[in-house]
Amino acid sequence: MANRILVVDDAAFMRMMVKDILTKNGFEVVAEAADGAQAVEKYKELKPDLVTMDITMPEMDGITALKEIKSIDPDAKIIMCSAMGQQAMVIDAIQAGAKDFIVKPFQADRVIEAIQKTLA
């Protein structure tokens, strides 16, 4: 069975890019969310195998959403996505329980590598 992934990013274009990379590599994108609050709701509802989570979003940022999801499911596998120059936020995310991070603009092979490593 394909691994079920929730893609979270406030930019529809970024969600589309990630979804495209994932589906071409045999992963199933079960849902998308445009902010952290939606991500937490979708996680509760769908229990995906993995979440790709943008850090900077309206409503609820990725690190807050990461902490909420981890409080619901300590085994949640979450990979953070960040733009260049957000190293401090990435460190916060890893300390909060993120498994890995990928930097925008996305490189397909790096995205797949991070996901395969996290799911292994």
mmCIF file with all atom_site columns, N, CA and C in Angstrom, residues 21-88:
data_model
loop_
_atom_site.group_PDB
_atom_site.id
_atom_site.type_symbol
_atom_site.label_atom_id
_atom_site.label_alt_id
_atom_site.label_comp_id
_atom_site.label_asym_id
_atom_site.label_entity_id
_atom_site.label_seq_id
_atom_site.pdbx_PDB_ins_code
_atom_site.Cartn_x
_atom_site.Cartn_y
_atom_site.Cartn_z
_atom_site.occupancy
_atom_site.B_iso_or_equiv
_atom_site.pdbx_formal_charge
_atom_site.auth_seq_id
_atom_site.auth_comp_id
_atom_site.auth_asym_id
_atom_site.auth_atom_id
_atom_site.pdbx_PDB_model_num
ATOM 1   N N  . ILE A 1 21 ? 5.601  15.808 -6.994 1.00 0.00 ? 21 ILE A N  1
ATOM 2   C CA . ILE A 1 21 ? 6.806  15.007 -6.719 1.00 0.00 ? 21 ILE A CA 1
ATOM 3   C C  . ILE A 1 21 ? 6.407  13.682 -6.058 1.00 0.00 ? 21 ILE A C  1
ATOM 4   N N  . LEU A 1 22 ? 5.511  13.752 -5.080 1.00 0.00 ? 22 LEU A N  1
ATOM 5   C CA . LEU A 1 22 ? 5.115  12.561 -4.327 1.00 0.00 ? 22 LEU A CA 1
ATOM 6   C C  . LEU A 1 22 ? 4.357  11.551 -5.176 1.00 0.00 ? 22 LEU A C  1
ATOM 7   N N  . THR A 1 23 ? 3.363  12.024 -5.917 1.00 0.00 ? 23 THR A N  1
ATOM 8   C CA . THR A 1 23 ? 2.553  11.084 -6.695 1.00 0.00 ? 23 THR A CA 1
ATOM 9   C C  . THR A 1 23 ? 3.375  10.420 -7.797 1.00 0.00 ? 23 THR A C  1
ATOM 10  N N  . LYS A 1 24 ? 4.309  11.161 -8.391 1.00 0.00 ? 24 LYS A N  1
ATOM 11  C CA . LYS A 1 24 ? 5.179  10.577 -9.419 1.00 0.00 ? 24 LYS A CA 1
ATOM 12  C C  . LYS A 1 24 ? 6.090  9.495  -8.844 1.00 0.00 ? 24 LYS A C  1
ATOM 13  N N  . ASN A 1 25 ? 6.288  9.533  -7.525 1.00 0.00 ? 25 ASN A N  1
ATOM 14  C CA . ASN A 1 25 ? 7.171  8.557  -6.885 1.00 0.00 ? 25 ASN A CA 1
ATOM 15  C C  . ASN A 1 25 ? 6.392  7.513  -6.076 1.00 0.00 ? 25 ASN A C  1
ATOM 16  N N  . GLY A 1 26 ? 5.111  7.375  -6.374 1.00 0.00 ? 26 GLY A N  1
ATOM 17  C CA . GLY A 1 26 ? 4.325  6.298  -5.796 1.00 0.00 ? 26 GLY A CA 1
ATOM 18  C C  . GLY A 1 26 ? 3.730  6.545  -4.421 1.00 0.00 ? 26 GLY A C  1
ATOM 19  N N  . PHE A 1 27 ? 3.762  7.792  -3.953 1.00 0.00 ? 27 PHE A N  1
ATOM 20  C CA . PHE A 1 27 ? 3.146  8.104  -2.663 1.00 0.00 ? 27 PHE A CA 1
ATOM 21  C C  . PHE A 1 27 ? 1.722  8.595  -2.898 1.00 0.00 ? 27 PHE A C  1
ATOM 22  N N  . GLU A 1 28 ? 0.874  8.429  -1.896 1.00 0.00 ? 28 GLU A N  1
ATOM 23  C CA . GLU A 1 28 ? -0.501 8.894  -1.998 1.00 0.00 ? 28 GLU A CA 1
ATOM 24  C C  . GLU A 1 28 ? -0.673 10.138 -1.134 1.00 0.00 ? 28 GLU A C  1
ATOM 25  N N  . VAL A 1 29 ? -1.075 11.249 -1.770 1.00 0.00 ? 29 VAL A N  1
ATOM 26  C CA . VAL A 1 29 ? -1.351 12.473 -1.010 1.00 0.00 ? 29 VAL A CA 1
ATOM 27  C C  . VAL A 1 29 ? -2.822 12.395 -0.596 1.00 0.00 ? 29 VAL A C  1
ATOM 28  N N  . VAL A 1 30 ? -3.072 12.142 0.701  1.00 0.00 ? 30 VAL A N  1
ATOM 29  C CA . VAL A 1 30 ? -4.447 11.955 1.172  1.00 0.00 ? 30 VAL A CA 1
ATOM 30  C C  . VAL A 1 30 ? -5.171 13.272 1.402  1.00 0.00 ? 30 VAL A C  1
ATOM 31  N N  . ALA A 1 31 ? -4.423 14.349 1.625  1.00 0.00 ? 31 ALA A N  1
ATOM 32  C CA . ALA A 1 31 ? -5.057 15.646 1.841  1.00 0.00 ? 31 ALA A CA 1
ATOM 33  C C  . ALA A 1 31 ? -4.010 16.740 1.777  1.00 0.00 ? 31 ALA A C  1
ATOM 34  N N  . GLU A 1 32 ? -4.533 17.970 1.653  1.00 0.00 ? 32 GLU A N  1
ATOM 35  C CA . GLU A 1 32 ? -3.687 19.159 1.690  1.00 0.00 ? 32 GLU A CA 1
ATOM 36  C C  . GLU A 1 32 ? -4.291 20.106 2.721  1.00 0.00 ? 32 GLU A C  1
ATOM 37  N N  . ALA A 1 33 ? -3.433 20.923 3.327  1.00 0.00 ? 33 ALA A N  1
ATOM 38  C CA . ALA A 1 33 ? -3.916 21.929 4.270  1.00 0.00 ? 33 ALA A CA 1
ATOM 39  C C  . ALA A 1 33 ? -3.163 23.224 3.993  1.00 0.00 ? 33 ALA A C  1
ATOM 40  N N  . ALA A 1 34 ? -3.849 24.348 4.190  1.00 0.00 ? 34 ALA A N  1
ATOM 41  C CA . ALA A 1 34 ? -3.262 25.651 3.882  1.00 0.00 ? 34 ALA A CA 1
ATOM 42  C C  . ALA A 1 34 ? -2.707 26.358 5.113  1.00 0.00 ? 34 ALA A C  1
ATOM 43  N N  . ASP A 1 35 ? -2.949 25.804 6.316  1.00 0.00 ? 35 ASP A N  1
ATOM 44  C CA . ASP A 1 35 ? -2.368 26.380 7.522  1.00 0.00 ? 35 ASP A CA 1
ATOM 45  C C  . ASP A 1 35 ? -2.285 25.312 8.609  1.00 0.00 ? 35 ASP A C  1
ATOM 46  N N  . GLY A 1 36 ? -1.629 25.667 9.706  1.00 0.00 ? 36 GLY A N  1
ATOM 47  C CA . GLY A 1 36 ? -1.400 24.712 10.779 1.00 0.00 ? 36 GLY A CA 1
ATOM 48  C C  . GLY A 1 36 ? -2.670 24.190 11.426 1.00 0.00 ? 36 GLY A C  1
ATOM 49  N N  . ALA A 1 37 ? -3.665 25.074 11.565 1.00 0.00 ? 37 ALA A N  1
ATOM 50  C CA . ALA A 1 37 ? -4.924 24.648 12.193 1.00 0.00 ? 37 ALA A CA 1
ATOM 51  C C  . ALA A 1 37 ? -5.610 23.571 11.352 1.00 0.00 ? 37 ALA A C  1
ATOM 52  N N  . GLN A 1 38 ? -5.644 23.778 10.034 1.00 0.00 ? 38 GLN A N  1
ATOM 53  C CA . GLN A 1 38 ? -6.213 22.767 9.129  1.00 0.00 ? 38 GLN A CA 1
ATOM 54  C C  . GLN A 1 38 ? -5.399 21.477 9.207  1.00 0.00 ? 38 GLN A C  1
ATOM 55  N N  . ALA A 1 39 ? -4.085 21.620 9.295  1.00 0.00 ? 39 ALA A N  1
ATOM 56  C CA . ALA A 1 39 ? -3.199 20.450 9.349  1.00 0.00 ? 39 ALA A CA 1
ATOM 57  C C  . ALA A 1 39 ? -3.531 19.575 10.553 1.00 0.00 ? 39 ALA A C  1
ATOM 58  N N  . VAL A 1 40 ? -3.730 20.202 11.708 1.00 0.00 ? 40 VAL A N  1
ATOM 59  C CA . VAL A 1 40 ? -4.039 19.451 12.931 1.00 0.00 ? 40 VAL A CA 1
ATOM 60  C C  . VAL A 1 40 ? -5.370 18.711 12.766 1.00 0.00 ? 40 VAL A C  1
ATOM 61  N N  . GLU A 1 41 ? -6.382 19.393 12.218 1.00 0.00 ? 41 GLU A N  1
ATOM 62  C CA . GLU A 1 41 ? -7.695 18.763 11.997 1.00 0.00 ? 41 GLU A CA 1
ATOM 63  C C  . GLU A 1 41 ? -7.587 17.583 11.040 1.00 0.00 ? 41 GLU A C  1
ATOM 64  N N  . LYS A 1 42 ? -6.898 17.798 9.909  1.00 0.00 ? 42 LYS A N  1
ATOM 65  C CA . LYS A 1 42 ? -6.756 16.735 8.904  1.00 0.00 ? 42 LYS A CA 1
ATOM 66  C C  . LYS A 1 42 ? -5.956 15.571 9.475  1.00 0.00 ? 42 LYS A C  1
ATOM 67  N N  . TYR A 1 43 ? -4.961 15.872 10.308 1.00 0.00 ? 43 TYR A N  1
ATOM 68  C CA . TYR A 1 43 ? -4.166 14.791 10.903 1.00 0.00 ? 43 TYR A CA 1
ATOM 69  C C  . TYR A 1 43 ? -5.054 13.911 11.776 1.00 0.00 ? 43 TYR A C  1
ATOM 70  N N  . LYS A 1 44 ? -5.866 14.548 12.621 1.00 0.00 ? 44 LYS A N  1
ATOM 71  C CA . LYS A 1 44 ? -6.771 13.795 13.509 1.00 0.00 ? 44 LYS A CA 1
ATOM 72  C C  . LYS A 1 44 ? -7.722 12.925 12.703 1.00 0.00 ? 44 LYS A C  1
ATOM 73  N N  . GLU A 1 45 ? -8.220 13.497 11.612 1.00 0.00 ? 45 GLU A N  1
ATOM 74  C CA . GLU A 1 45 ? -9.221 12.824 10.790 1.00 0.00 ? 45 GLU A CA 1
ATOM 75  C C  . GLU A 1 45 ? -8.628 11.668 9.985  1.00 0.00 ? 45 GLU A C  1
ATOM 76  N N  . LEU A 1 46 ? -7.446 11.878 9.391  1.00 0.00 ? 46 LEU A N  1
ATOM 77  C CA . LEU A 1 46 ? -6.900 10.934 8.413  1.00 0.00 ? 46 LEU A CA 1
ATOM 78  C C  . LEU A 1 46 ? -5.755 10.060 8.903  1.00 0.00 ? 46 LEU A C  1
ATOM 79  N N  . LYS A 1 47 ? -5.086 10.458 9.968  1.00 0.00 ? 47 LYS A N  1
ATOM 80  C CA . LYS A 1 47 ? -3.919 9.732  10.479 1.00 0.00 ? 47 LYS A CA 1
ATOM 81  C C  . LYS A 1 47 ? -2.956 9.329  9.339  1.00 0.00 ? 47 LYS A C  1
ATOM 82  N N  . PRO A 1 48 ? -2.405 10.313 8.632  1.00 0.00 ? 48 PRO A N  1
ATOM 83  C CA . PRO A 1 48 ? -1.481 9.985  7.532  1.00 0.00 ? 48 PRO A CA 1
ATOM 84  C C  . PRO A 1 48 ? -0.175 9.377  8.059  1.00 0.00 ? 48 PRO A C  1
ATOM 85  N N  . ASP A 1 49 ? 0.562  8.716  7.171  1.00 0.00 ? 49 ASP A N  1
ATOM 86  C CA . ASP A 1 49 ? 1.846  8.110  7.561  1.00 0.00 ? 49 ASP A CA 1
ATOM 87  C C  . ASP A 1 49 ? 2.912  9.180  7.763  1.00 0.00 ? 49 ASP A C  1
ATOM 88  N N  . LEU A 1 50 ? 2.728  10.315 7.071  1.00 0.00 ? 50 LEU A N  1
ATOM 89  C CA . LEU A 1 50 ? 3.748  11.354 7.121  1.00 0.00 ? 50 LEU A CA 1
ATOM 90  C C  . LEU A 1 50 ? 3.114  12.702 6.764  1.00 0.00 ? 50 LEU A C  1
ATOM 91  N N  . VAL A 1 51 ? 3.690  13.776 7.298  1.00 0.00 ? 51 VAL A N  1
ATOM 92  C CA . VAL A 1 51 ? 3.222  15.129 6.994  1.00 0.00 ? 51 VAL A CA 1
ATOM 93  C C  . VAL A 1 51 ? 4.409  15.955 6.499  1.00 0.00 ? 51 VAL A C  1
ATOM 94  N N  . THR A 1 52 ? 4.219  16.683 5.396  1.00 0.00 ? 52 THR A N  1
ATOM 95  C CA . THR A 1 52 ? 5.211  17.701 5.030  1.00 0.00 ? 52 THR A CA 1
ATOM 96  C C  . THR A 1 52 ? 4.586  19.019 5.476  1.00 0.00 ? 52 THR A C  1
ATOM 97  N N  . MET A 1 53 ? 5.327  19.784 6.253  1.00 0.00 ? 53 MET A N  1
ATOM 98  C CA . MET A 1 53 ? 4.762  20.964 6.924  1.00 0.00 ? 53 MET A CA 1
ATOM 99  C C  . MET A 1 53 ? 5.614  22.203 6.667  1.00 0.00 ? 53 MET A C  1
ATOM 100 N N  . ASP A 1 54 ? 4.981  23.210 6.075  1.00 0.00 ? 54 ASP A N  1
ATOM 101 C CA . ASP A 1 54 ? 5.642  24.498 5.892  1.00 0.00 ? 54 ASP A CA 1
ATOM 102 C C  . ASP A 1 54 ? 5.807  25.129 7.276  1.00 0.00 ? 54 ASP A C  1
ATOM 103 N N  . ILE A 1 55 ? 6.826  25.942 7.477  1.00 0.00 ? 55 ILE A N  1
ATOM 104 C CA . ILE A 1 55 ? 7.022  26.576 8.784  1.00 0.00 ? 55 ILE A CA 1
ATOM 105 C C  . ILE A 1 55 ? 6.209  27.869 8.889  1.00 0.00 ? 55 ILE A C  1
ATOM 106 N N  . THR A 1 56 ? 6.307  28.726 7.889  1.00 0.00 ? 56 THR A N  1
ATOM 107 C CA . THR A 1 56 ? 5.674  30.035 7.962  1.00 0.00 ? 56 THR A CA 1
ATOM 108 C C  . THR A 1 56 ? 4.301  30.014 7.289  1.00 0.00 ? 56 THR A C  1
ATOM 109 N N  . MET A 1 57 ? 3.232  30.100 8.098  1.00 0.00 ? 57 MET A N  1
ATOM 110 C CA . MET A 1 57 ? 1.862  30.070 7.580  1.00 0.00 ? 57 MET A CA 1
ATOM 111 C C  . MET A 1 57 ? 0.970  30.963 8.437  1.00 0.00 ? 57 MET A C  1
ATOM 112 N N  . PRO A 1 58 ? -0.153 31.422 7.862  1.00 0.00 ? 58 PRO A N  1
ATOM 113 C CA . PRO A 1 58 ? -1.104 32.207 8.667  1.00 0.00 ? 58 PRO A CA 1
ATOM 114 C C  . PRO A 1 58 ? -1.864 31.292 9.639  1.00 0.00 ? 58 PRO A C  1
ATOM 115 N N  . GLU A 1 59 ? -2.708 31.865 10.467 1.00 0.00 ? 59 GLU A N  1
ATOM 116 C CA . GLU A 1 59 ? -3.511 31.129 11.462 1.00 0.00 ? 59 GLU A CA 1
ATOM 117 C C  . GLU A 1 59 ? -2.628 30.463 12.508 1.00 0.00 ? 59 GLU A C  1
ATOM 118 N N  . MET A 1 60 ? -1.979 29.367 12.111 1.00 0.00 ? 60 MET A N  1
ATOM 119 C CA . MET A 1 60 ? -1.098 28.641 13.034 1.00 0.00 ? 60 MET A CA 1
ATOM 120 C C  . MET A 1 60 ? 0.146  28.254 12.251 1.00 0.00 ? 60 MET A C  1
ATOM 121 N N  . ASP A 1 61 ? 1.321  28.610 12.758 1.00 0.00 ? 61 ASP A N  1
ATOM 122 C CA . ASP A 1 61 ? 2.545  28.293 12.020 1.00 0.00 ? 61 ASP A CA 1
ATOM 123 C C  . ASP A 1 61 ? 2.877  26.802 12.137 1.00 0.00 ? 61 ASP A C  1
ATOM 124 N N  . GLY A 1 62 ? 3.826  26.370 11.326 1.00 0.00 ? 62 GLY A N  1
ATOM 125 C CA . GLY A 1 62 ? 4.170  24.955 11.252 1.00 0.00 ? 62 GLY A CA 1
ATOM 126 C C  . GLY A 1 62 ? 4.722  24.374 12.542 1.00 0.00 ? 62 GLY A C  1
ATOM 127 N N  . ILE A 1 63 ? 5.473  25.167 13.289 1.00 0.00 ? 63 ILE A N  1
ATOM 128 C CA . ILE A 1 63 ? 6.067  24.641 14.531 1.00 0.00 ? 63 ILE A CA 1
ATOM 129 C C  . ILE A 1 63 ? 4.985  24.428 15.587 1.00 0.00 ? 63 ILE A C  1
ATOM 130 N N  . THR A 1 64 ? 4.031  25.343 15.676 1.00 0.00 ? 64 THR A N  1
ATOM 131 C CA . THR A 1 64 ? 2.908  25.174 16.612 1.00 0.00 ? 64 THR A CA 1
ATOM 132 C C  . THR A 1 64 ? 2.088  23.950 16.213 1.00 0.00 ? 64 THR A C  1
ATOM 133 N N  . ALA A 1 65 ? 1.823  23.808 14.917 1.00 0.00 ? 65 ALA A N  1
ATOM 134 C CA . ALA A 1 65 ? 1.049  22.656 14.424 1.00 0.00 ? 65 ALA A CA 1
ATOM 135 C C  . ALA A 1 65 ? 1.804  21.352 14.690 1.00 0.00 ? 65 ALA A C  1
ATOM 136 N N  . LEU A 1 66 ? 3.116  21.380 14.481 1.00 0.00 ? 66 LEU A N  1
ATOM 137 C CA . LEU A 1 66 ? 3.956  20.208 14.760 1.00 0.00 ? 66 LEU A CA 1
ATOM 138 C C  . LEU A 1 66 ? 3.793  19.778 16.222 1.00 0.00 ? 66 LEU A C  1
ATOM 139 N N  . LYS A 1 67 ? 3.869  20.741 17.138 1.00 0.00 ? 67 LYS A N  1
ATOM 140 C CA . LYS A 1 67 ? 3.739  20.437 18.569 1.00 0.00 ? 67 LYS A CA 1
ATOM 141 C C  . LYS A 1 67 ? 2.352  19.880 18.893 1.00 0.00 ? 67 LYS A C  1
ATOM 142 N N  . GLU A 1 68 ? 1.311  20.455 18.276 1.00 0.00 ? 68 GLU A N  1
ATOM 143 C CA . GLU A 1 68 ? -0.060 19.965 18.505 1.00 0.00 ? 68 GLU A CA 1
ATOM 144 C C  . GLU A 1 68 ? -0.216 18.528 18.015 1.00 0.00 ? 68 GLU A C  1
ATOM 145 N N  . ILE A 1 69 ? 0.282  18.278 16.802 1.00 0.00 ? 69 ILE A N  1
ATOM 146 C CA . ILE A 1 69 ? 0.166  16.926 16.236 1.00 0.00 ? 69 ILE A CA 1
ATOM 147 C C  . ILE A 1 69 ? 0.954  15.930 17.089 1.00 0.00 ? 69 ILE A C  1
ATOM 148 N N  . LYS A 1 70 ? 2.152  16.319 17.525 1.00 0.00 ? 70 LYS A N  1
ATOM 149 C CA . LYS A 1 70 ? 2.962  15.438 18.371 1.00 0.00 ? 70 LYS A CA 1
ATOM 150 C C  . LYS A 1 70 ? 2.272  15.161 19.709 1.00 0.00 ? 70 LYS A C  1
ATOM 151 N N  . SER A 1 71 ? 1.474  16.135 20.210 1.00 0.00 ? 71 SER A N  1
ATOM 152 C CA . SER A 1 71 ? 0.771  15.909 21.472 1.00 0.00 ? 71 SER A CA 1
ATOM 153 C C  . SER A 1 71 ? -0.387 14.920 21.278 1.00 0.00 ? 71 SER A C  1
ATOM 154 N N  . ILE A 1 72 ? -0.942 14.878 20.074 1.00 0.00 ? 72 ILE A N  1
ATOM 155 C CA . ILE A 1 72 ? -2.014 13.927 19.758 1.00 0.00 ? 72 ILE A CA 1
ATOM 156 C C  . ILE A 1 72 ? -1.414 12.552 19.471 1.00 0.00 ? 72 ILE A C  1
ATOM 157 N N  . ASP A 1 73 ? -0.321 12.553 18.696 1.00 0.00 ? 73 ASP A N  1
ATOM 158 C CA . ASP A 1 73 ? 0.329  11.313 18.263 1.00 0.00 ? 73 ASP A CA 1
ATOM 159 C C  . ASP A 1 73 ? 1.841  11.475 18.368 1.00 0.00 ? 73 ASP A C  1
ATOM 160 N N  . PRO A 1 74 ? 2.413  10.998 19.477 1.00 0.00 ? 74 PRO A N  1
ATOM 161 C CA . PRO A 1 74 ? 3.862  11.149 19.672 1.00 0.00 ? 74 PRO A CA 1
ATOM 162 C C  . PRO A 1 74 ? 4.697  10.483 18.577 1.00 0.00 ? 74 PRO A C  1
ATOM 163 N N  . ASP A 1 75 ? 4.108  9.526  17.847 1.00 0.00 ? 75 ASP A N  1
ATOM 164 C CA . ASP A 1 75 ? 4.840  8.830  16.779 1.00 0.00 ? 75 ASP A CA 1
ATOM 165 C C  . ASP A 1 75 ? 4.681  9.486  15.415 1.00 0.00 ? 75 ASP A C  1
ATOM 166 N N  . ALA A 1 76 ? 3.991  10.621 15.357 1.00 0.00 ? 76 ALA A N  1
ATOM 167 C CA . ALA A 1 76 ? 3.768  11.297 14.070 1.00 0.00 ? 76 ALA A CA 1
ATOM 168 C C  . ALA A 1 76 ? 5.105  11.579 13.391 1.00 0.00 ? 76 ALA A C  1
ATOM 169 N N  . LYS A 1 77 ? 5.124  11.357 12.080 1.00 0.00 ? 77 LYS A N  1
ATOM 170 C CA . LYS A 1 77 ? 6.332  11.629 11.294 1.00 0.00 ? 77 LYS A CA 1
ATOM 171 C C  . LYS A 1 77 ? 6.074  12.905 10.500 1.00 0.00 ? 77 LYS A C  1
ATOM 172 N N  . ILE A 1 78 ? 6.832  13.942 10.836 1.00 0.00 ? 78 ILE A N  1
ATOM 173 C CA . ILE A 1 78 ? 6.632  15.244 10.200 1.00 0.00 ? 78 ILE A CA 1
ATOM 174 C C  . ILE A 1 78 ? 7.951  15.761 9.657  1.00 0.00 ? 78 ILE A C  1
ATOM 175 N N  . ILE A 1 79 ? 7.927  16.182 8.404  1.00 0.00 ? 79 ILE A N  1
ATOM 176 C CA . ILE A 1 79 ? 9.093  16.788 7.766  1.00 0.00 ? 79 ILE A CA 1
ATOM 177 C C  . ILE A 1 79 ? 8.756  18.257 7.536  1.00 0.00 ? 79 ILE A C  1
ATOM 178 N N  . MET A 1 80 ? 9.610  19.129 8.022  1.00 0.00 ? 80 MET A N  1
ATOM 179 C CA . MET A 1 80 ? 9.372  20.567 7.875  1.00 0.00 ? 80 MET A CA 1
ATOM 180 C C  . MET A 1 80 ? 9.926  21.066 6.538  1.00 0.00 ? 80 MET A C  1
ATOM 181 N N  . CYS A 1 81 ? 9.246  22.057 5.983  1.00 0.00 ? 81 CYS A N  1
ATOM 182 C CA . CYS A 1 81 ? 9.688  22.691 4.748  1.00 0.00 ? 81 CYS A CA 1
ATOM 183 C C  . CYS A 1 81 ? 9.953  24.148 5.071  1.00 0.00 ? 81 CYS A C  1
ATOM 184 N N  . SER A 1 82 ? 11.101 24.647 4.650  1.00 0.00 ? 82 SER A N  1
ATOM 185 C CA . SER A 1 82 ? 11.383 26.052 4.931  1.00 0.00 ? 82 SER A CA 1
ATOM 186 C C  . SER A 1 82 ? 12.137 26.677 3.782  1.00 0.00 ? 82 SER A C  1
ATOM 187 N N  . ALA A 1 83 ? 12.009 27.986 3.698  1.00 0.00 ? 83 ALA A N  1
ATOM 188 C CA . ALA A 1 83 ? 12.770 28.731 2.702  1.00 0.00 ? 83 ALA A CA 1
ATOM 189 C C  . ALA A 1 83 ? 14.196 28.879 3.222  1.00 0.00 ? 83 ALA A C  1
ATOM 190 N N  . MET A 1 84 ? 15.080 29.258 2.359  1.00 0.00 ? 84 MET A N  1
ATOM 191 C CA . MET A 1 84 ? 16.465 29.501 2.753  1.00 0.00 ? 84 MET A CA 1
ATOM 192 C C  . MET A 1 84 ? 16.525 30.500 3.896  1.00 0.00 ? 84 MET A C  1
ATOM 193 N N  . GLY A 1 85 ? 17.529 30.345 4.766  1.00 0.00 ? 85 GLY A N  1
ATOM 194 C CA . GLY A 1 85 ? 17.760 31.344 5.792  1.00 0.00 ? 85 GLY A CA 1
ATOM 195 C C  . GLY A 1 85 ? 16.847 31.231 6.995  1.00 0.00 ? 85 GLY A C  1
ATOM 196 N N  . GLN A 1 86 ? 16.186 30.095 7.176  1.00 0.00 ? 86 GLN A N  1
ATOM 197 C CA . GLN A 1 86 ? 15.336 29.922 8.355  1.00 0.00 ? 86 GLN A CA 1
ATOM 198 C C  . GLN A 1 86 ? 15.935 28.874 9.303  1.00 0.00 ? 86 GLN A C  1
ATOM 199 N N  . GLN A 1 87 ? 17.271 28.846 9.377  1.00 0.00 ? 87 GLN A N  1
ATOM 200 C CA . GLN A 1 87 ? 17.945 27.816 10.174 1.00 0.00 ? 87 GLN A CA 1
ATOM 201 C C  . GLN A 1 87 ? 17.464 27.758 11.623 1.00 0.00 ? 87 GLN A C  1
ATOM 202 N N  . ALA A 1 88 ? 17.255 28.924 12.239 1.00 0.00 ? 88 ALA A N  1
ATOM 203 C CA . ALA A 1 88 ? 16.823 28.939 13.643 1.00 0.00 ? 88 ALA A CA 1
ATOM 204 C C  . ALA A 1 88 ? 15.475 28.249 13.795 1.00 0.00 ? 88 ALA A C  1
#
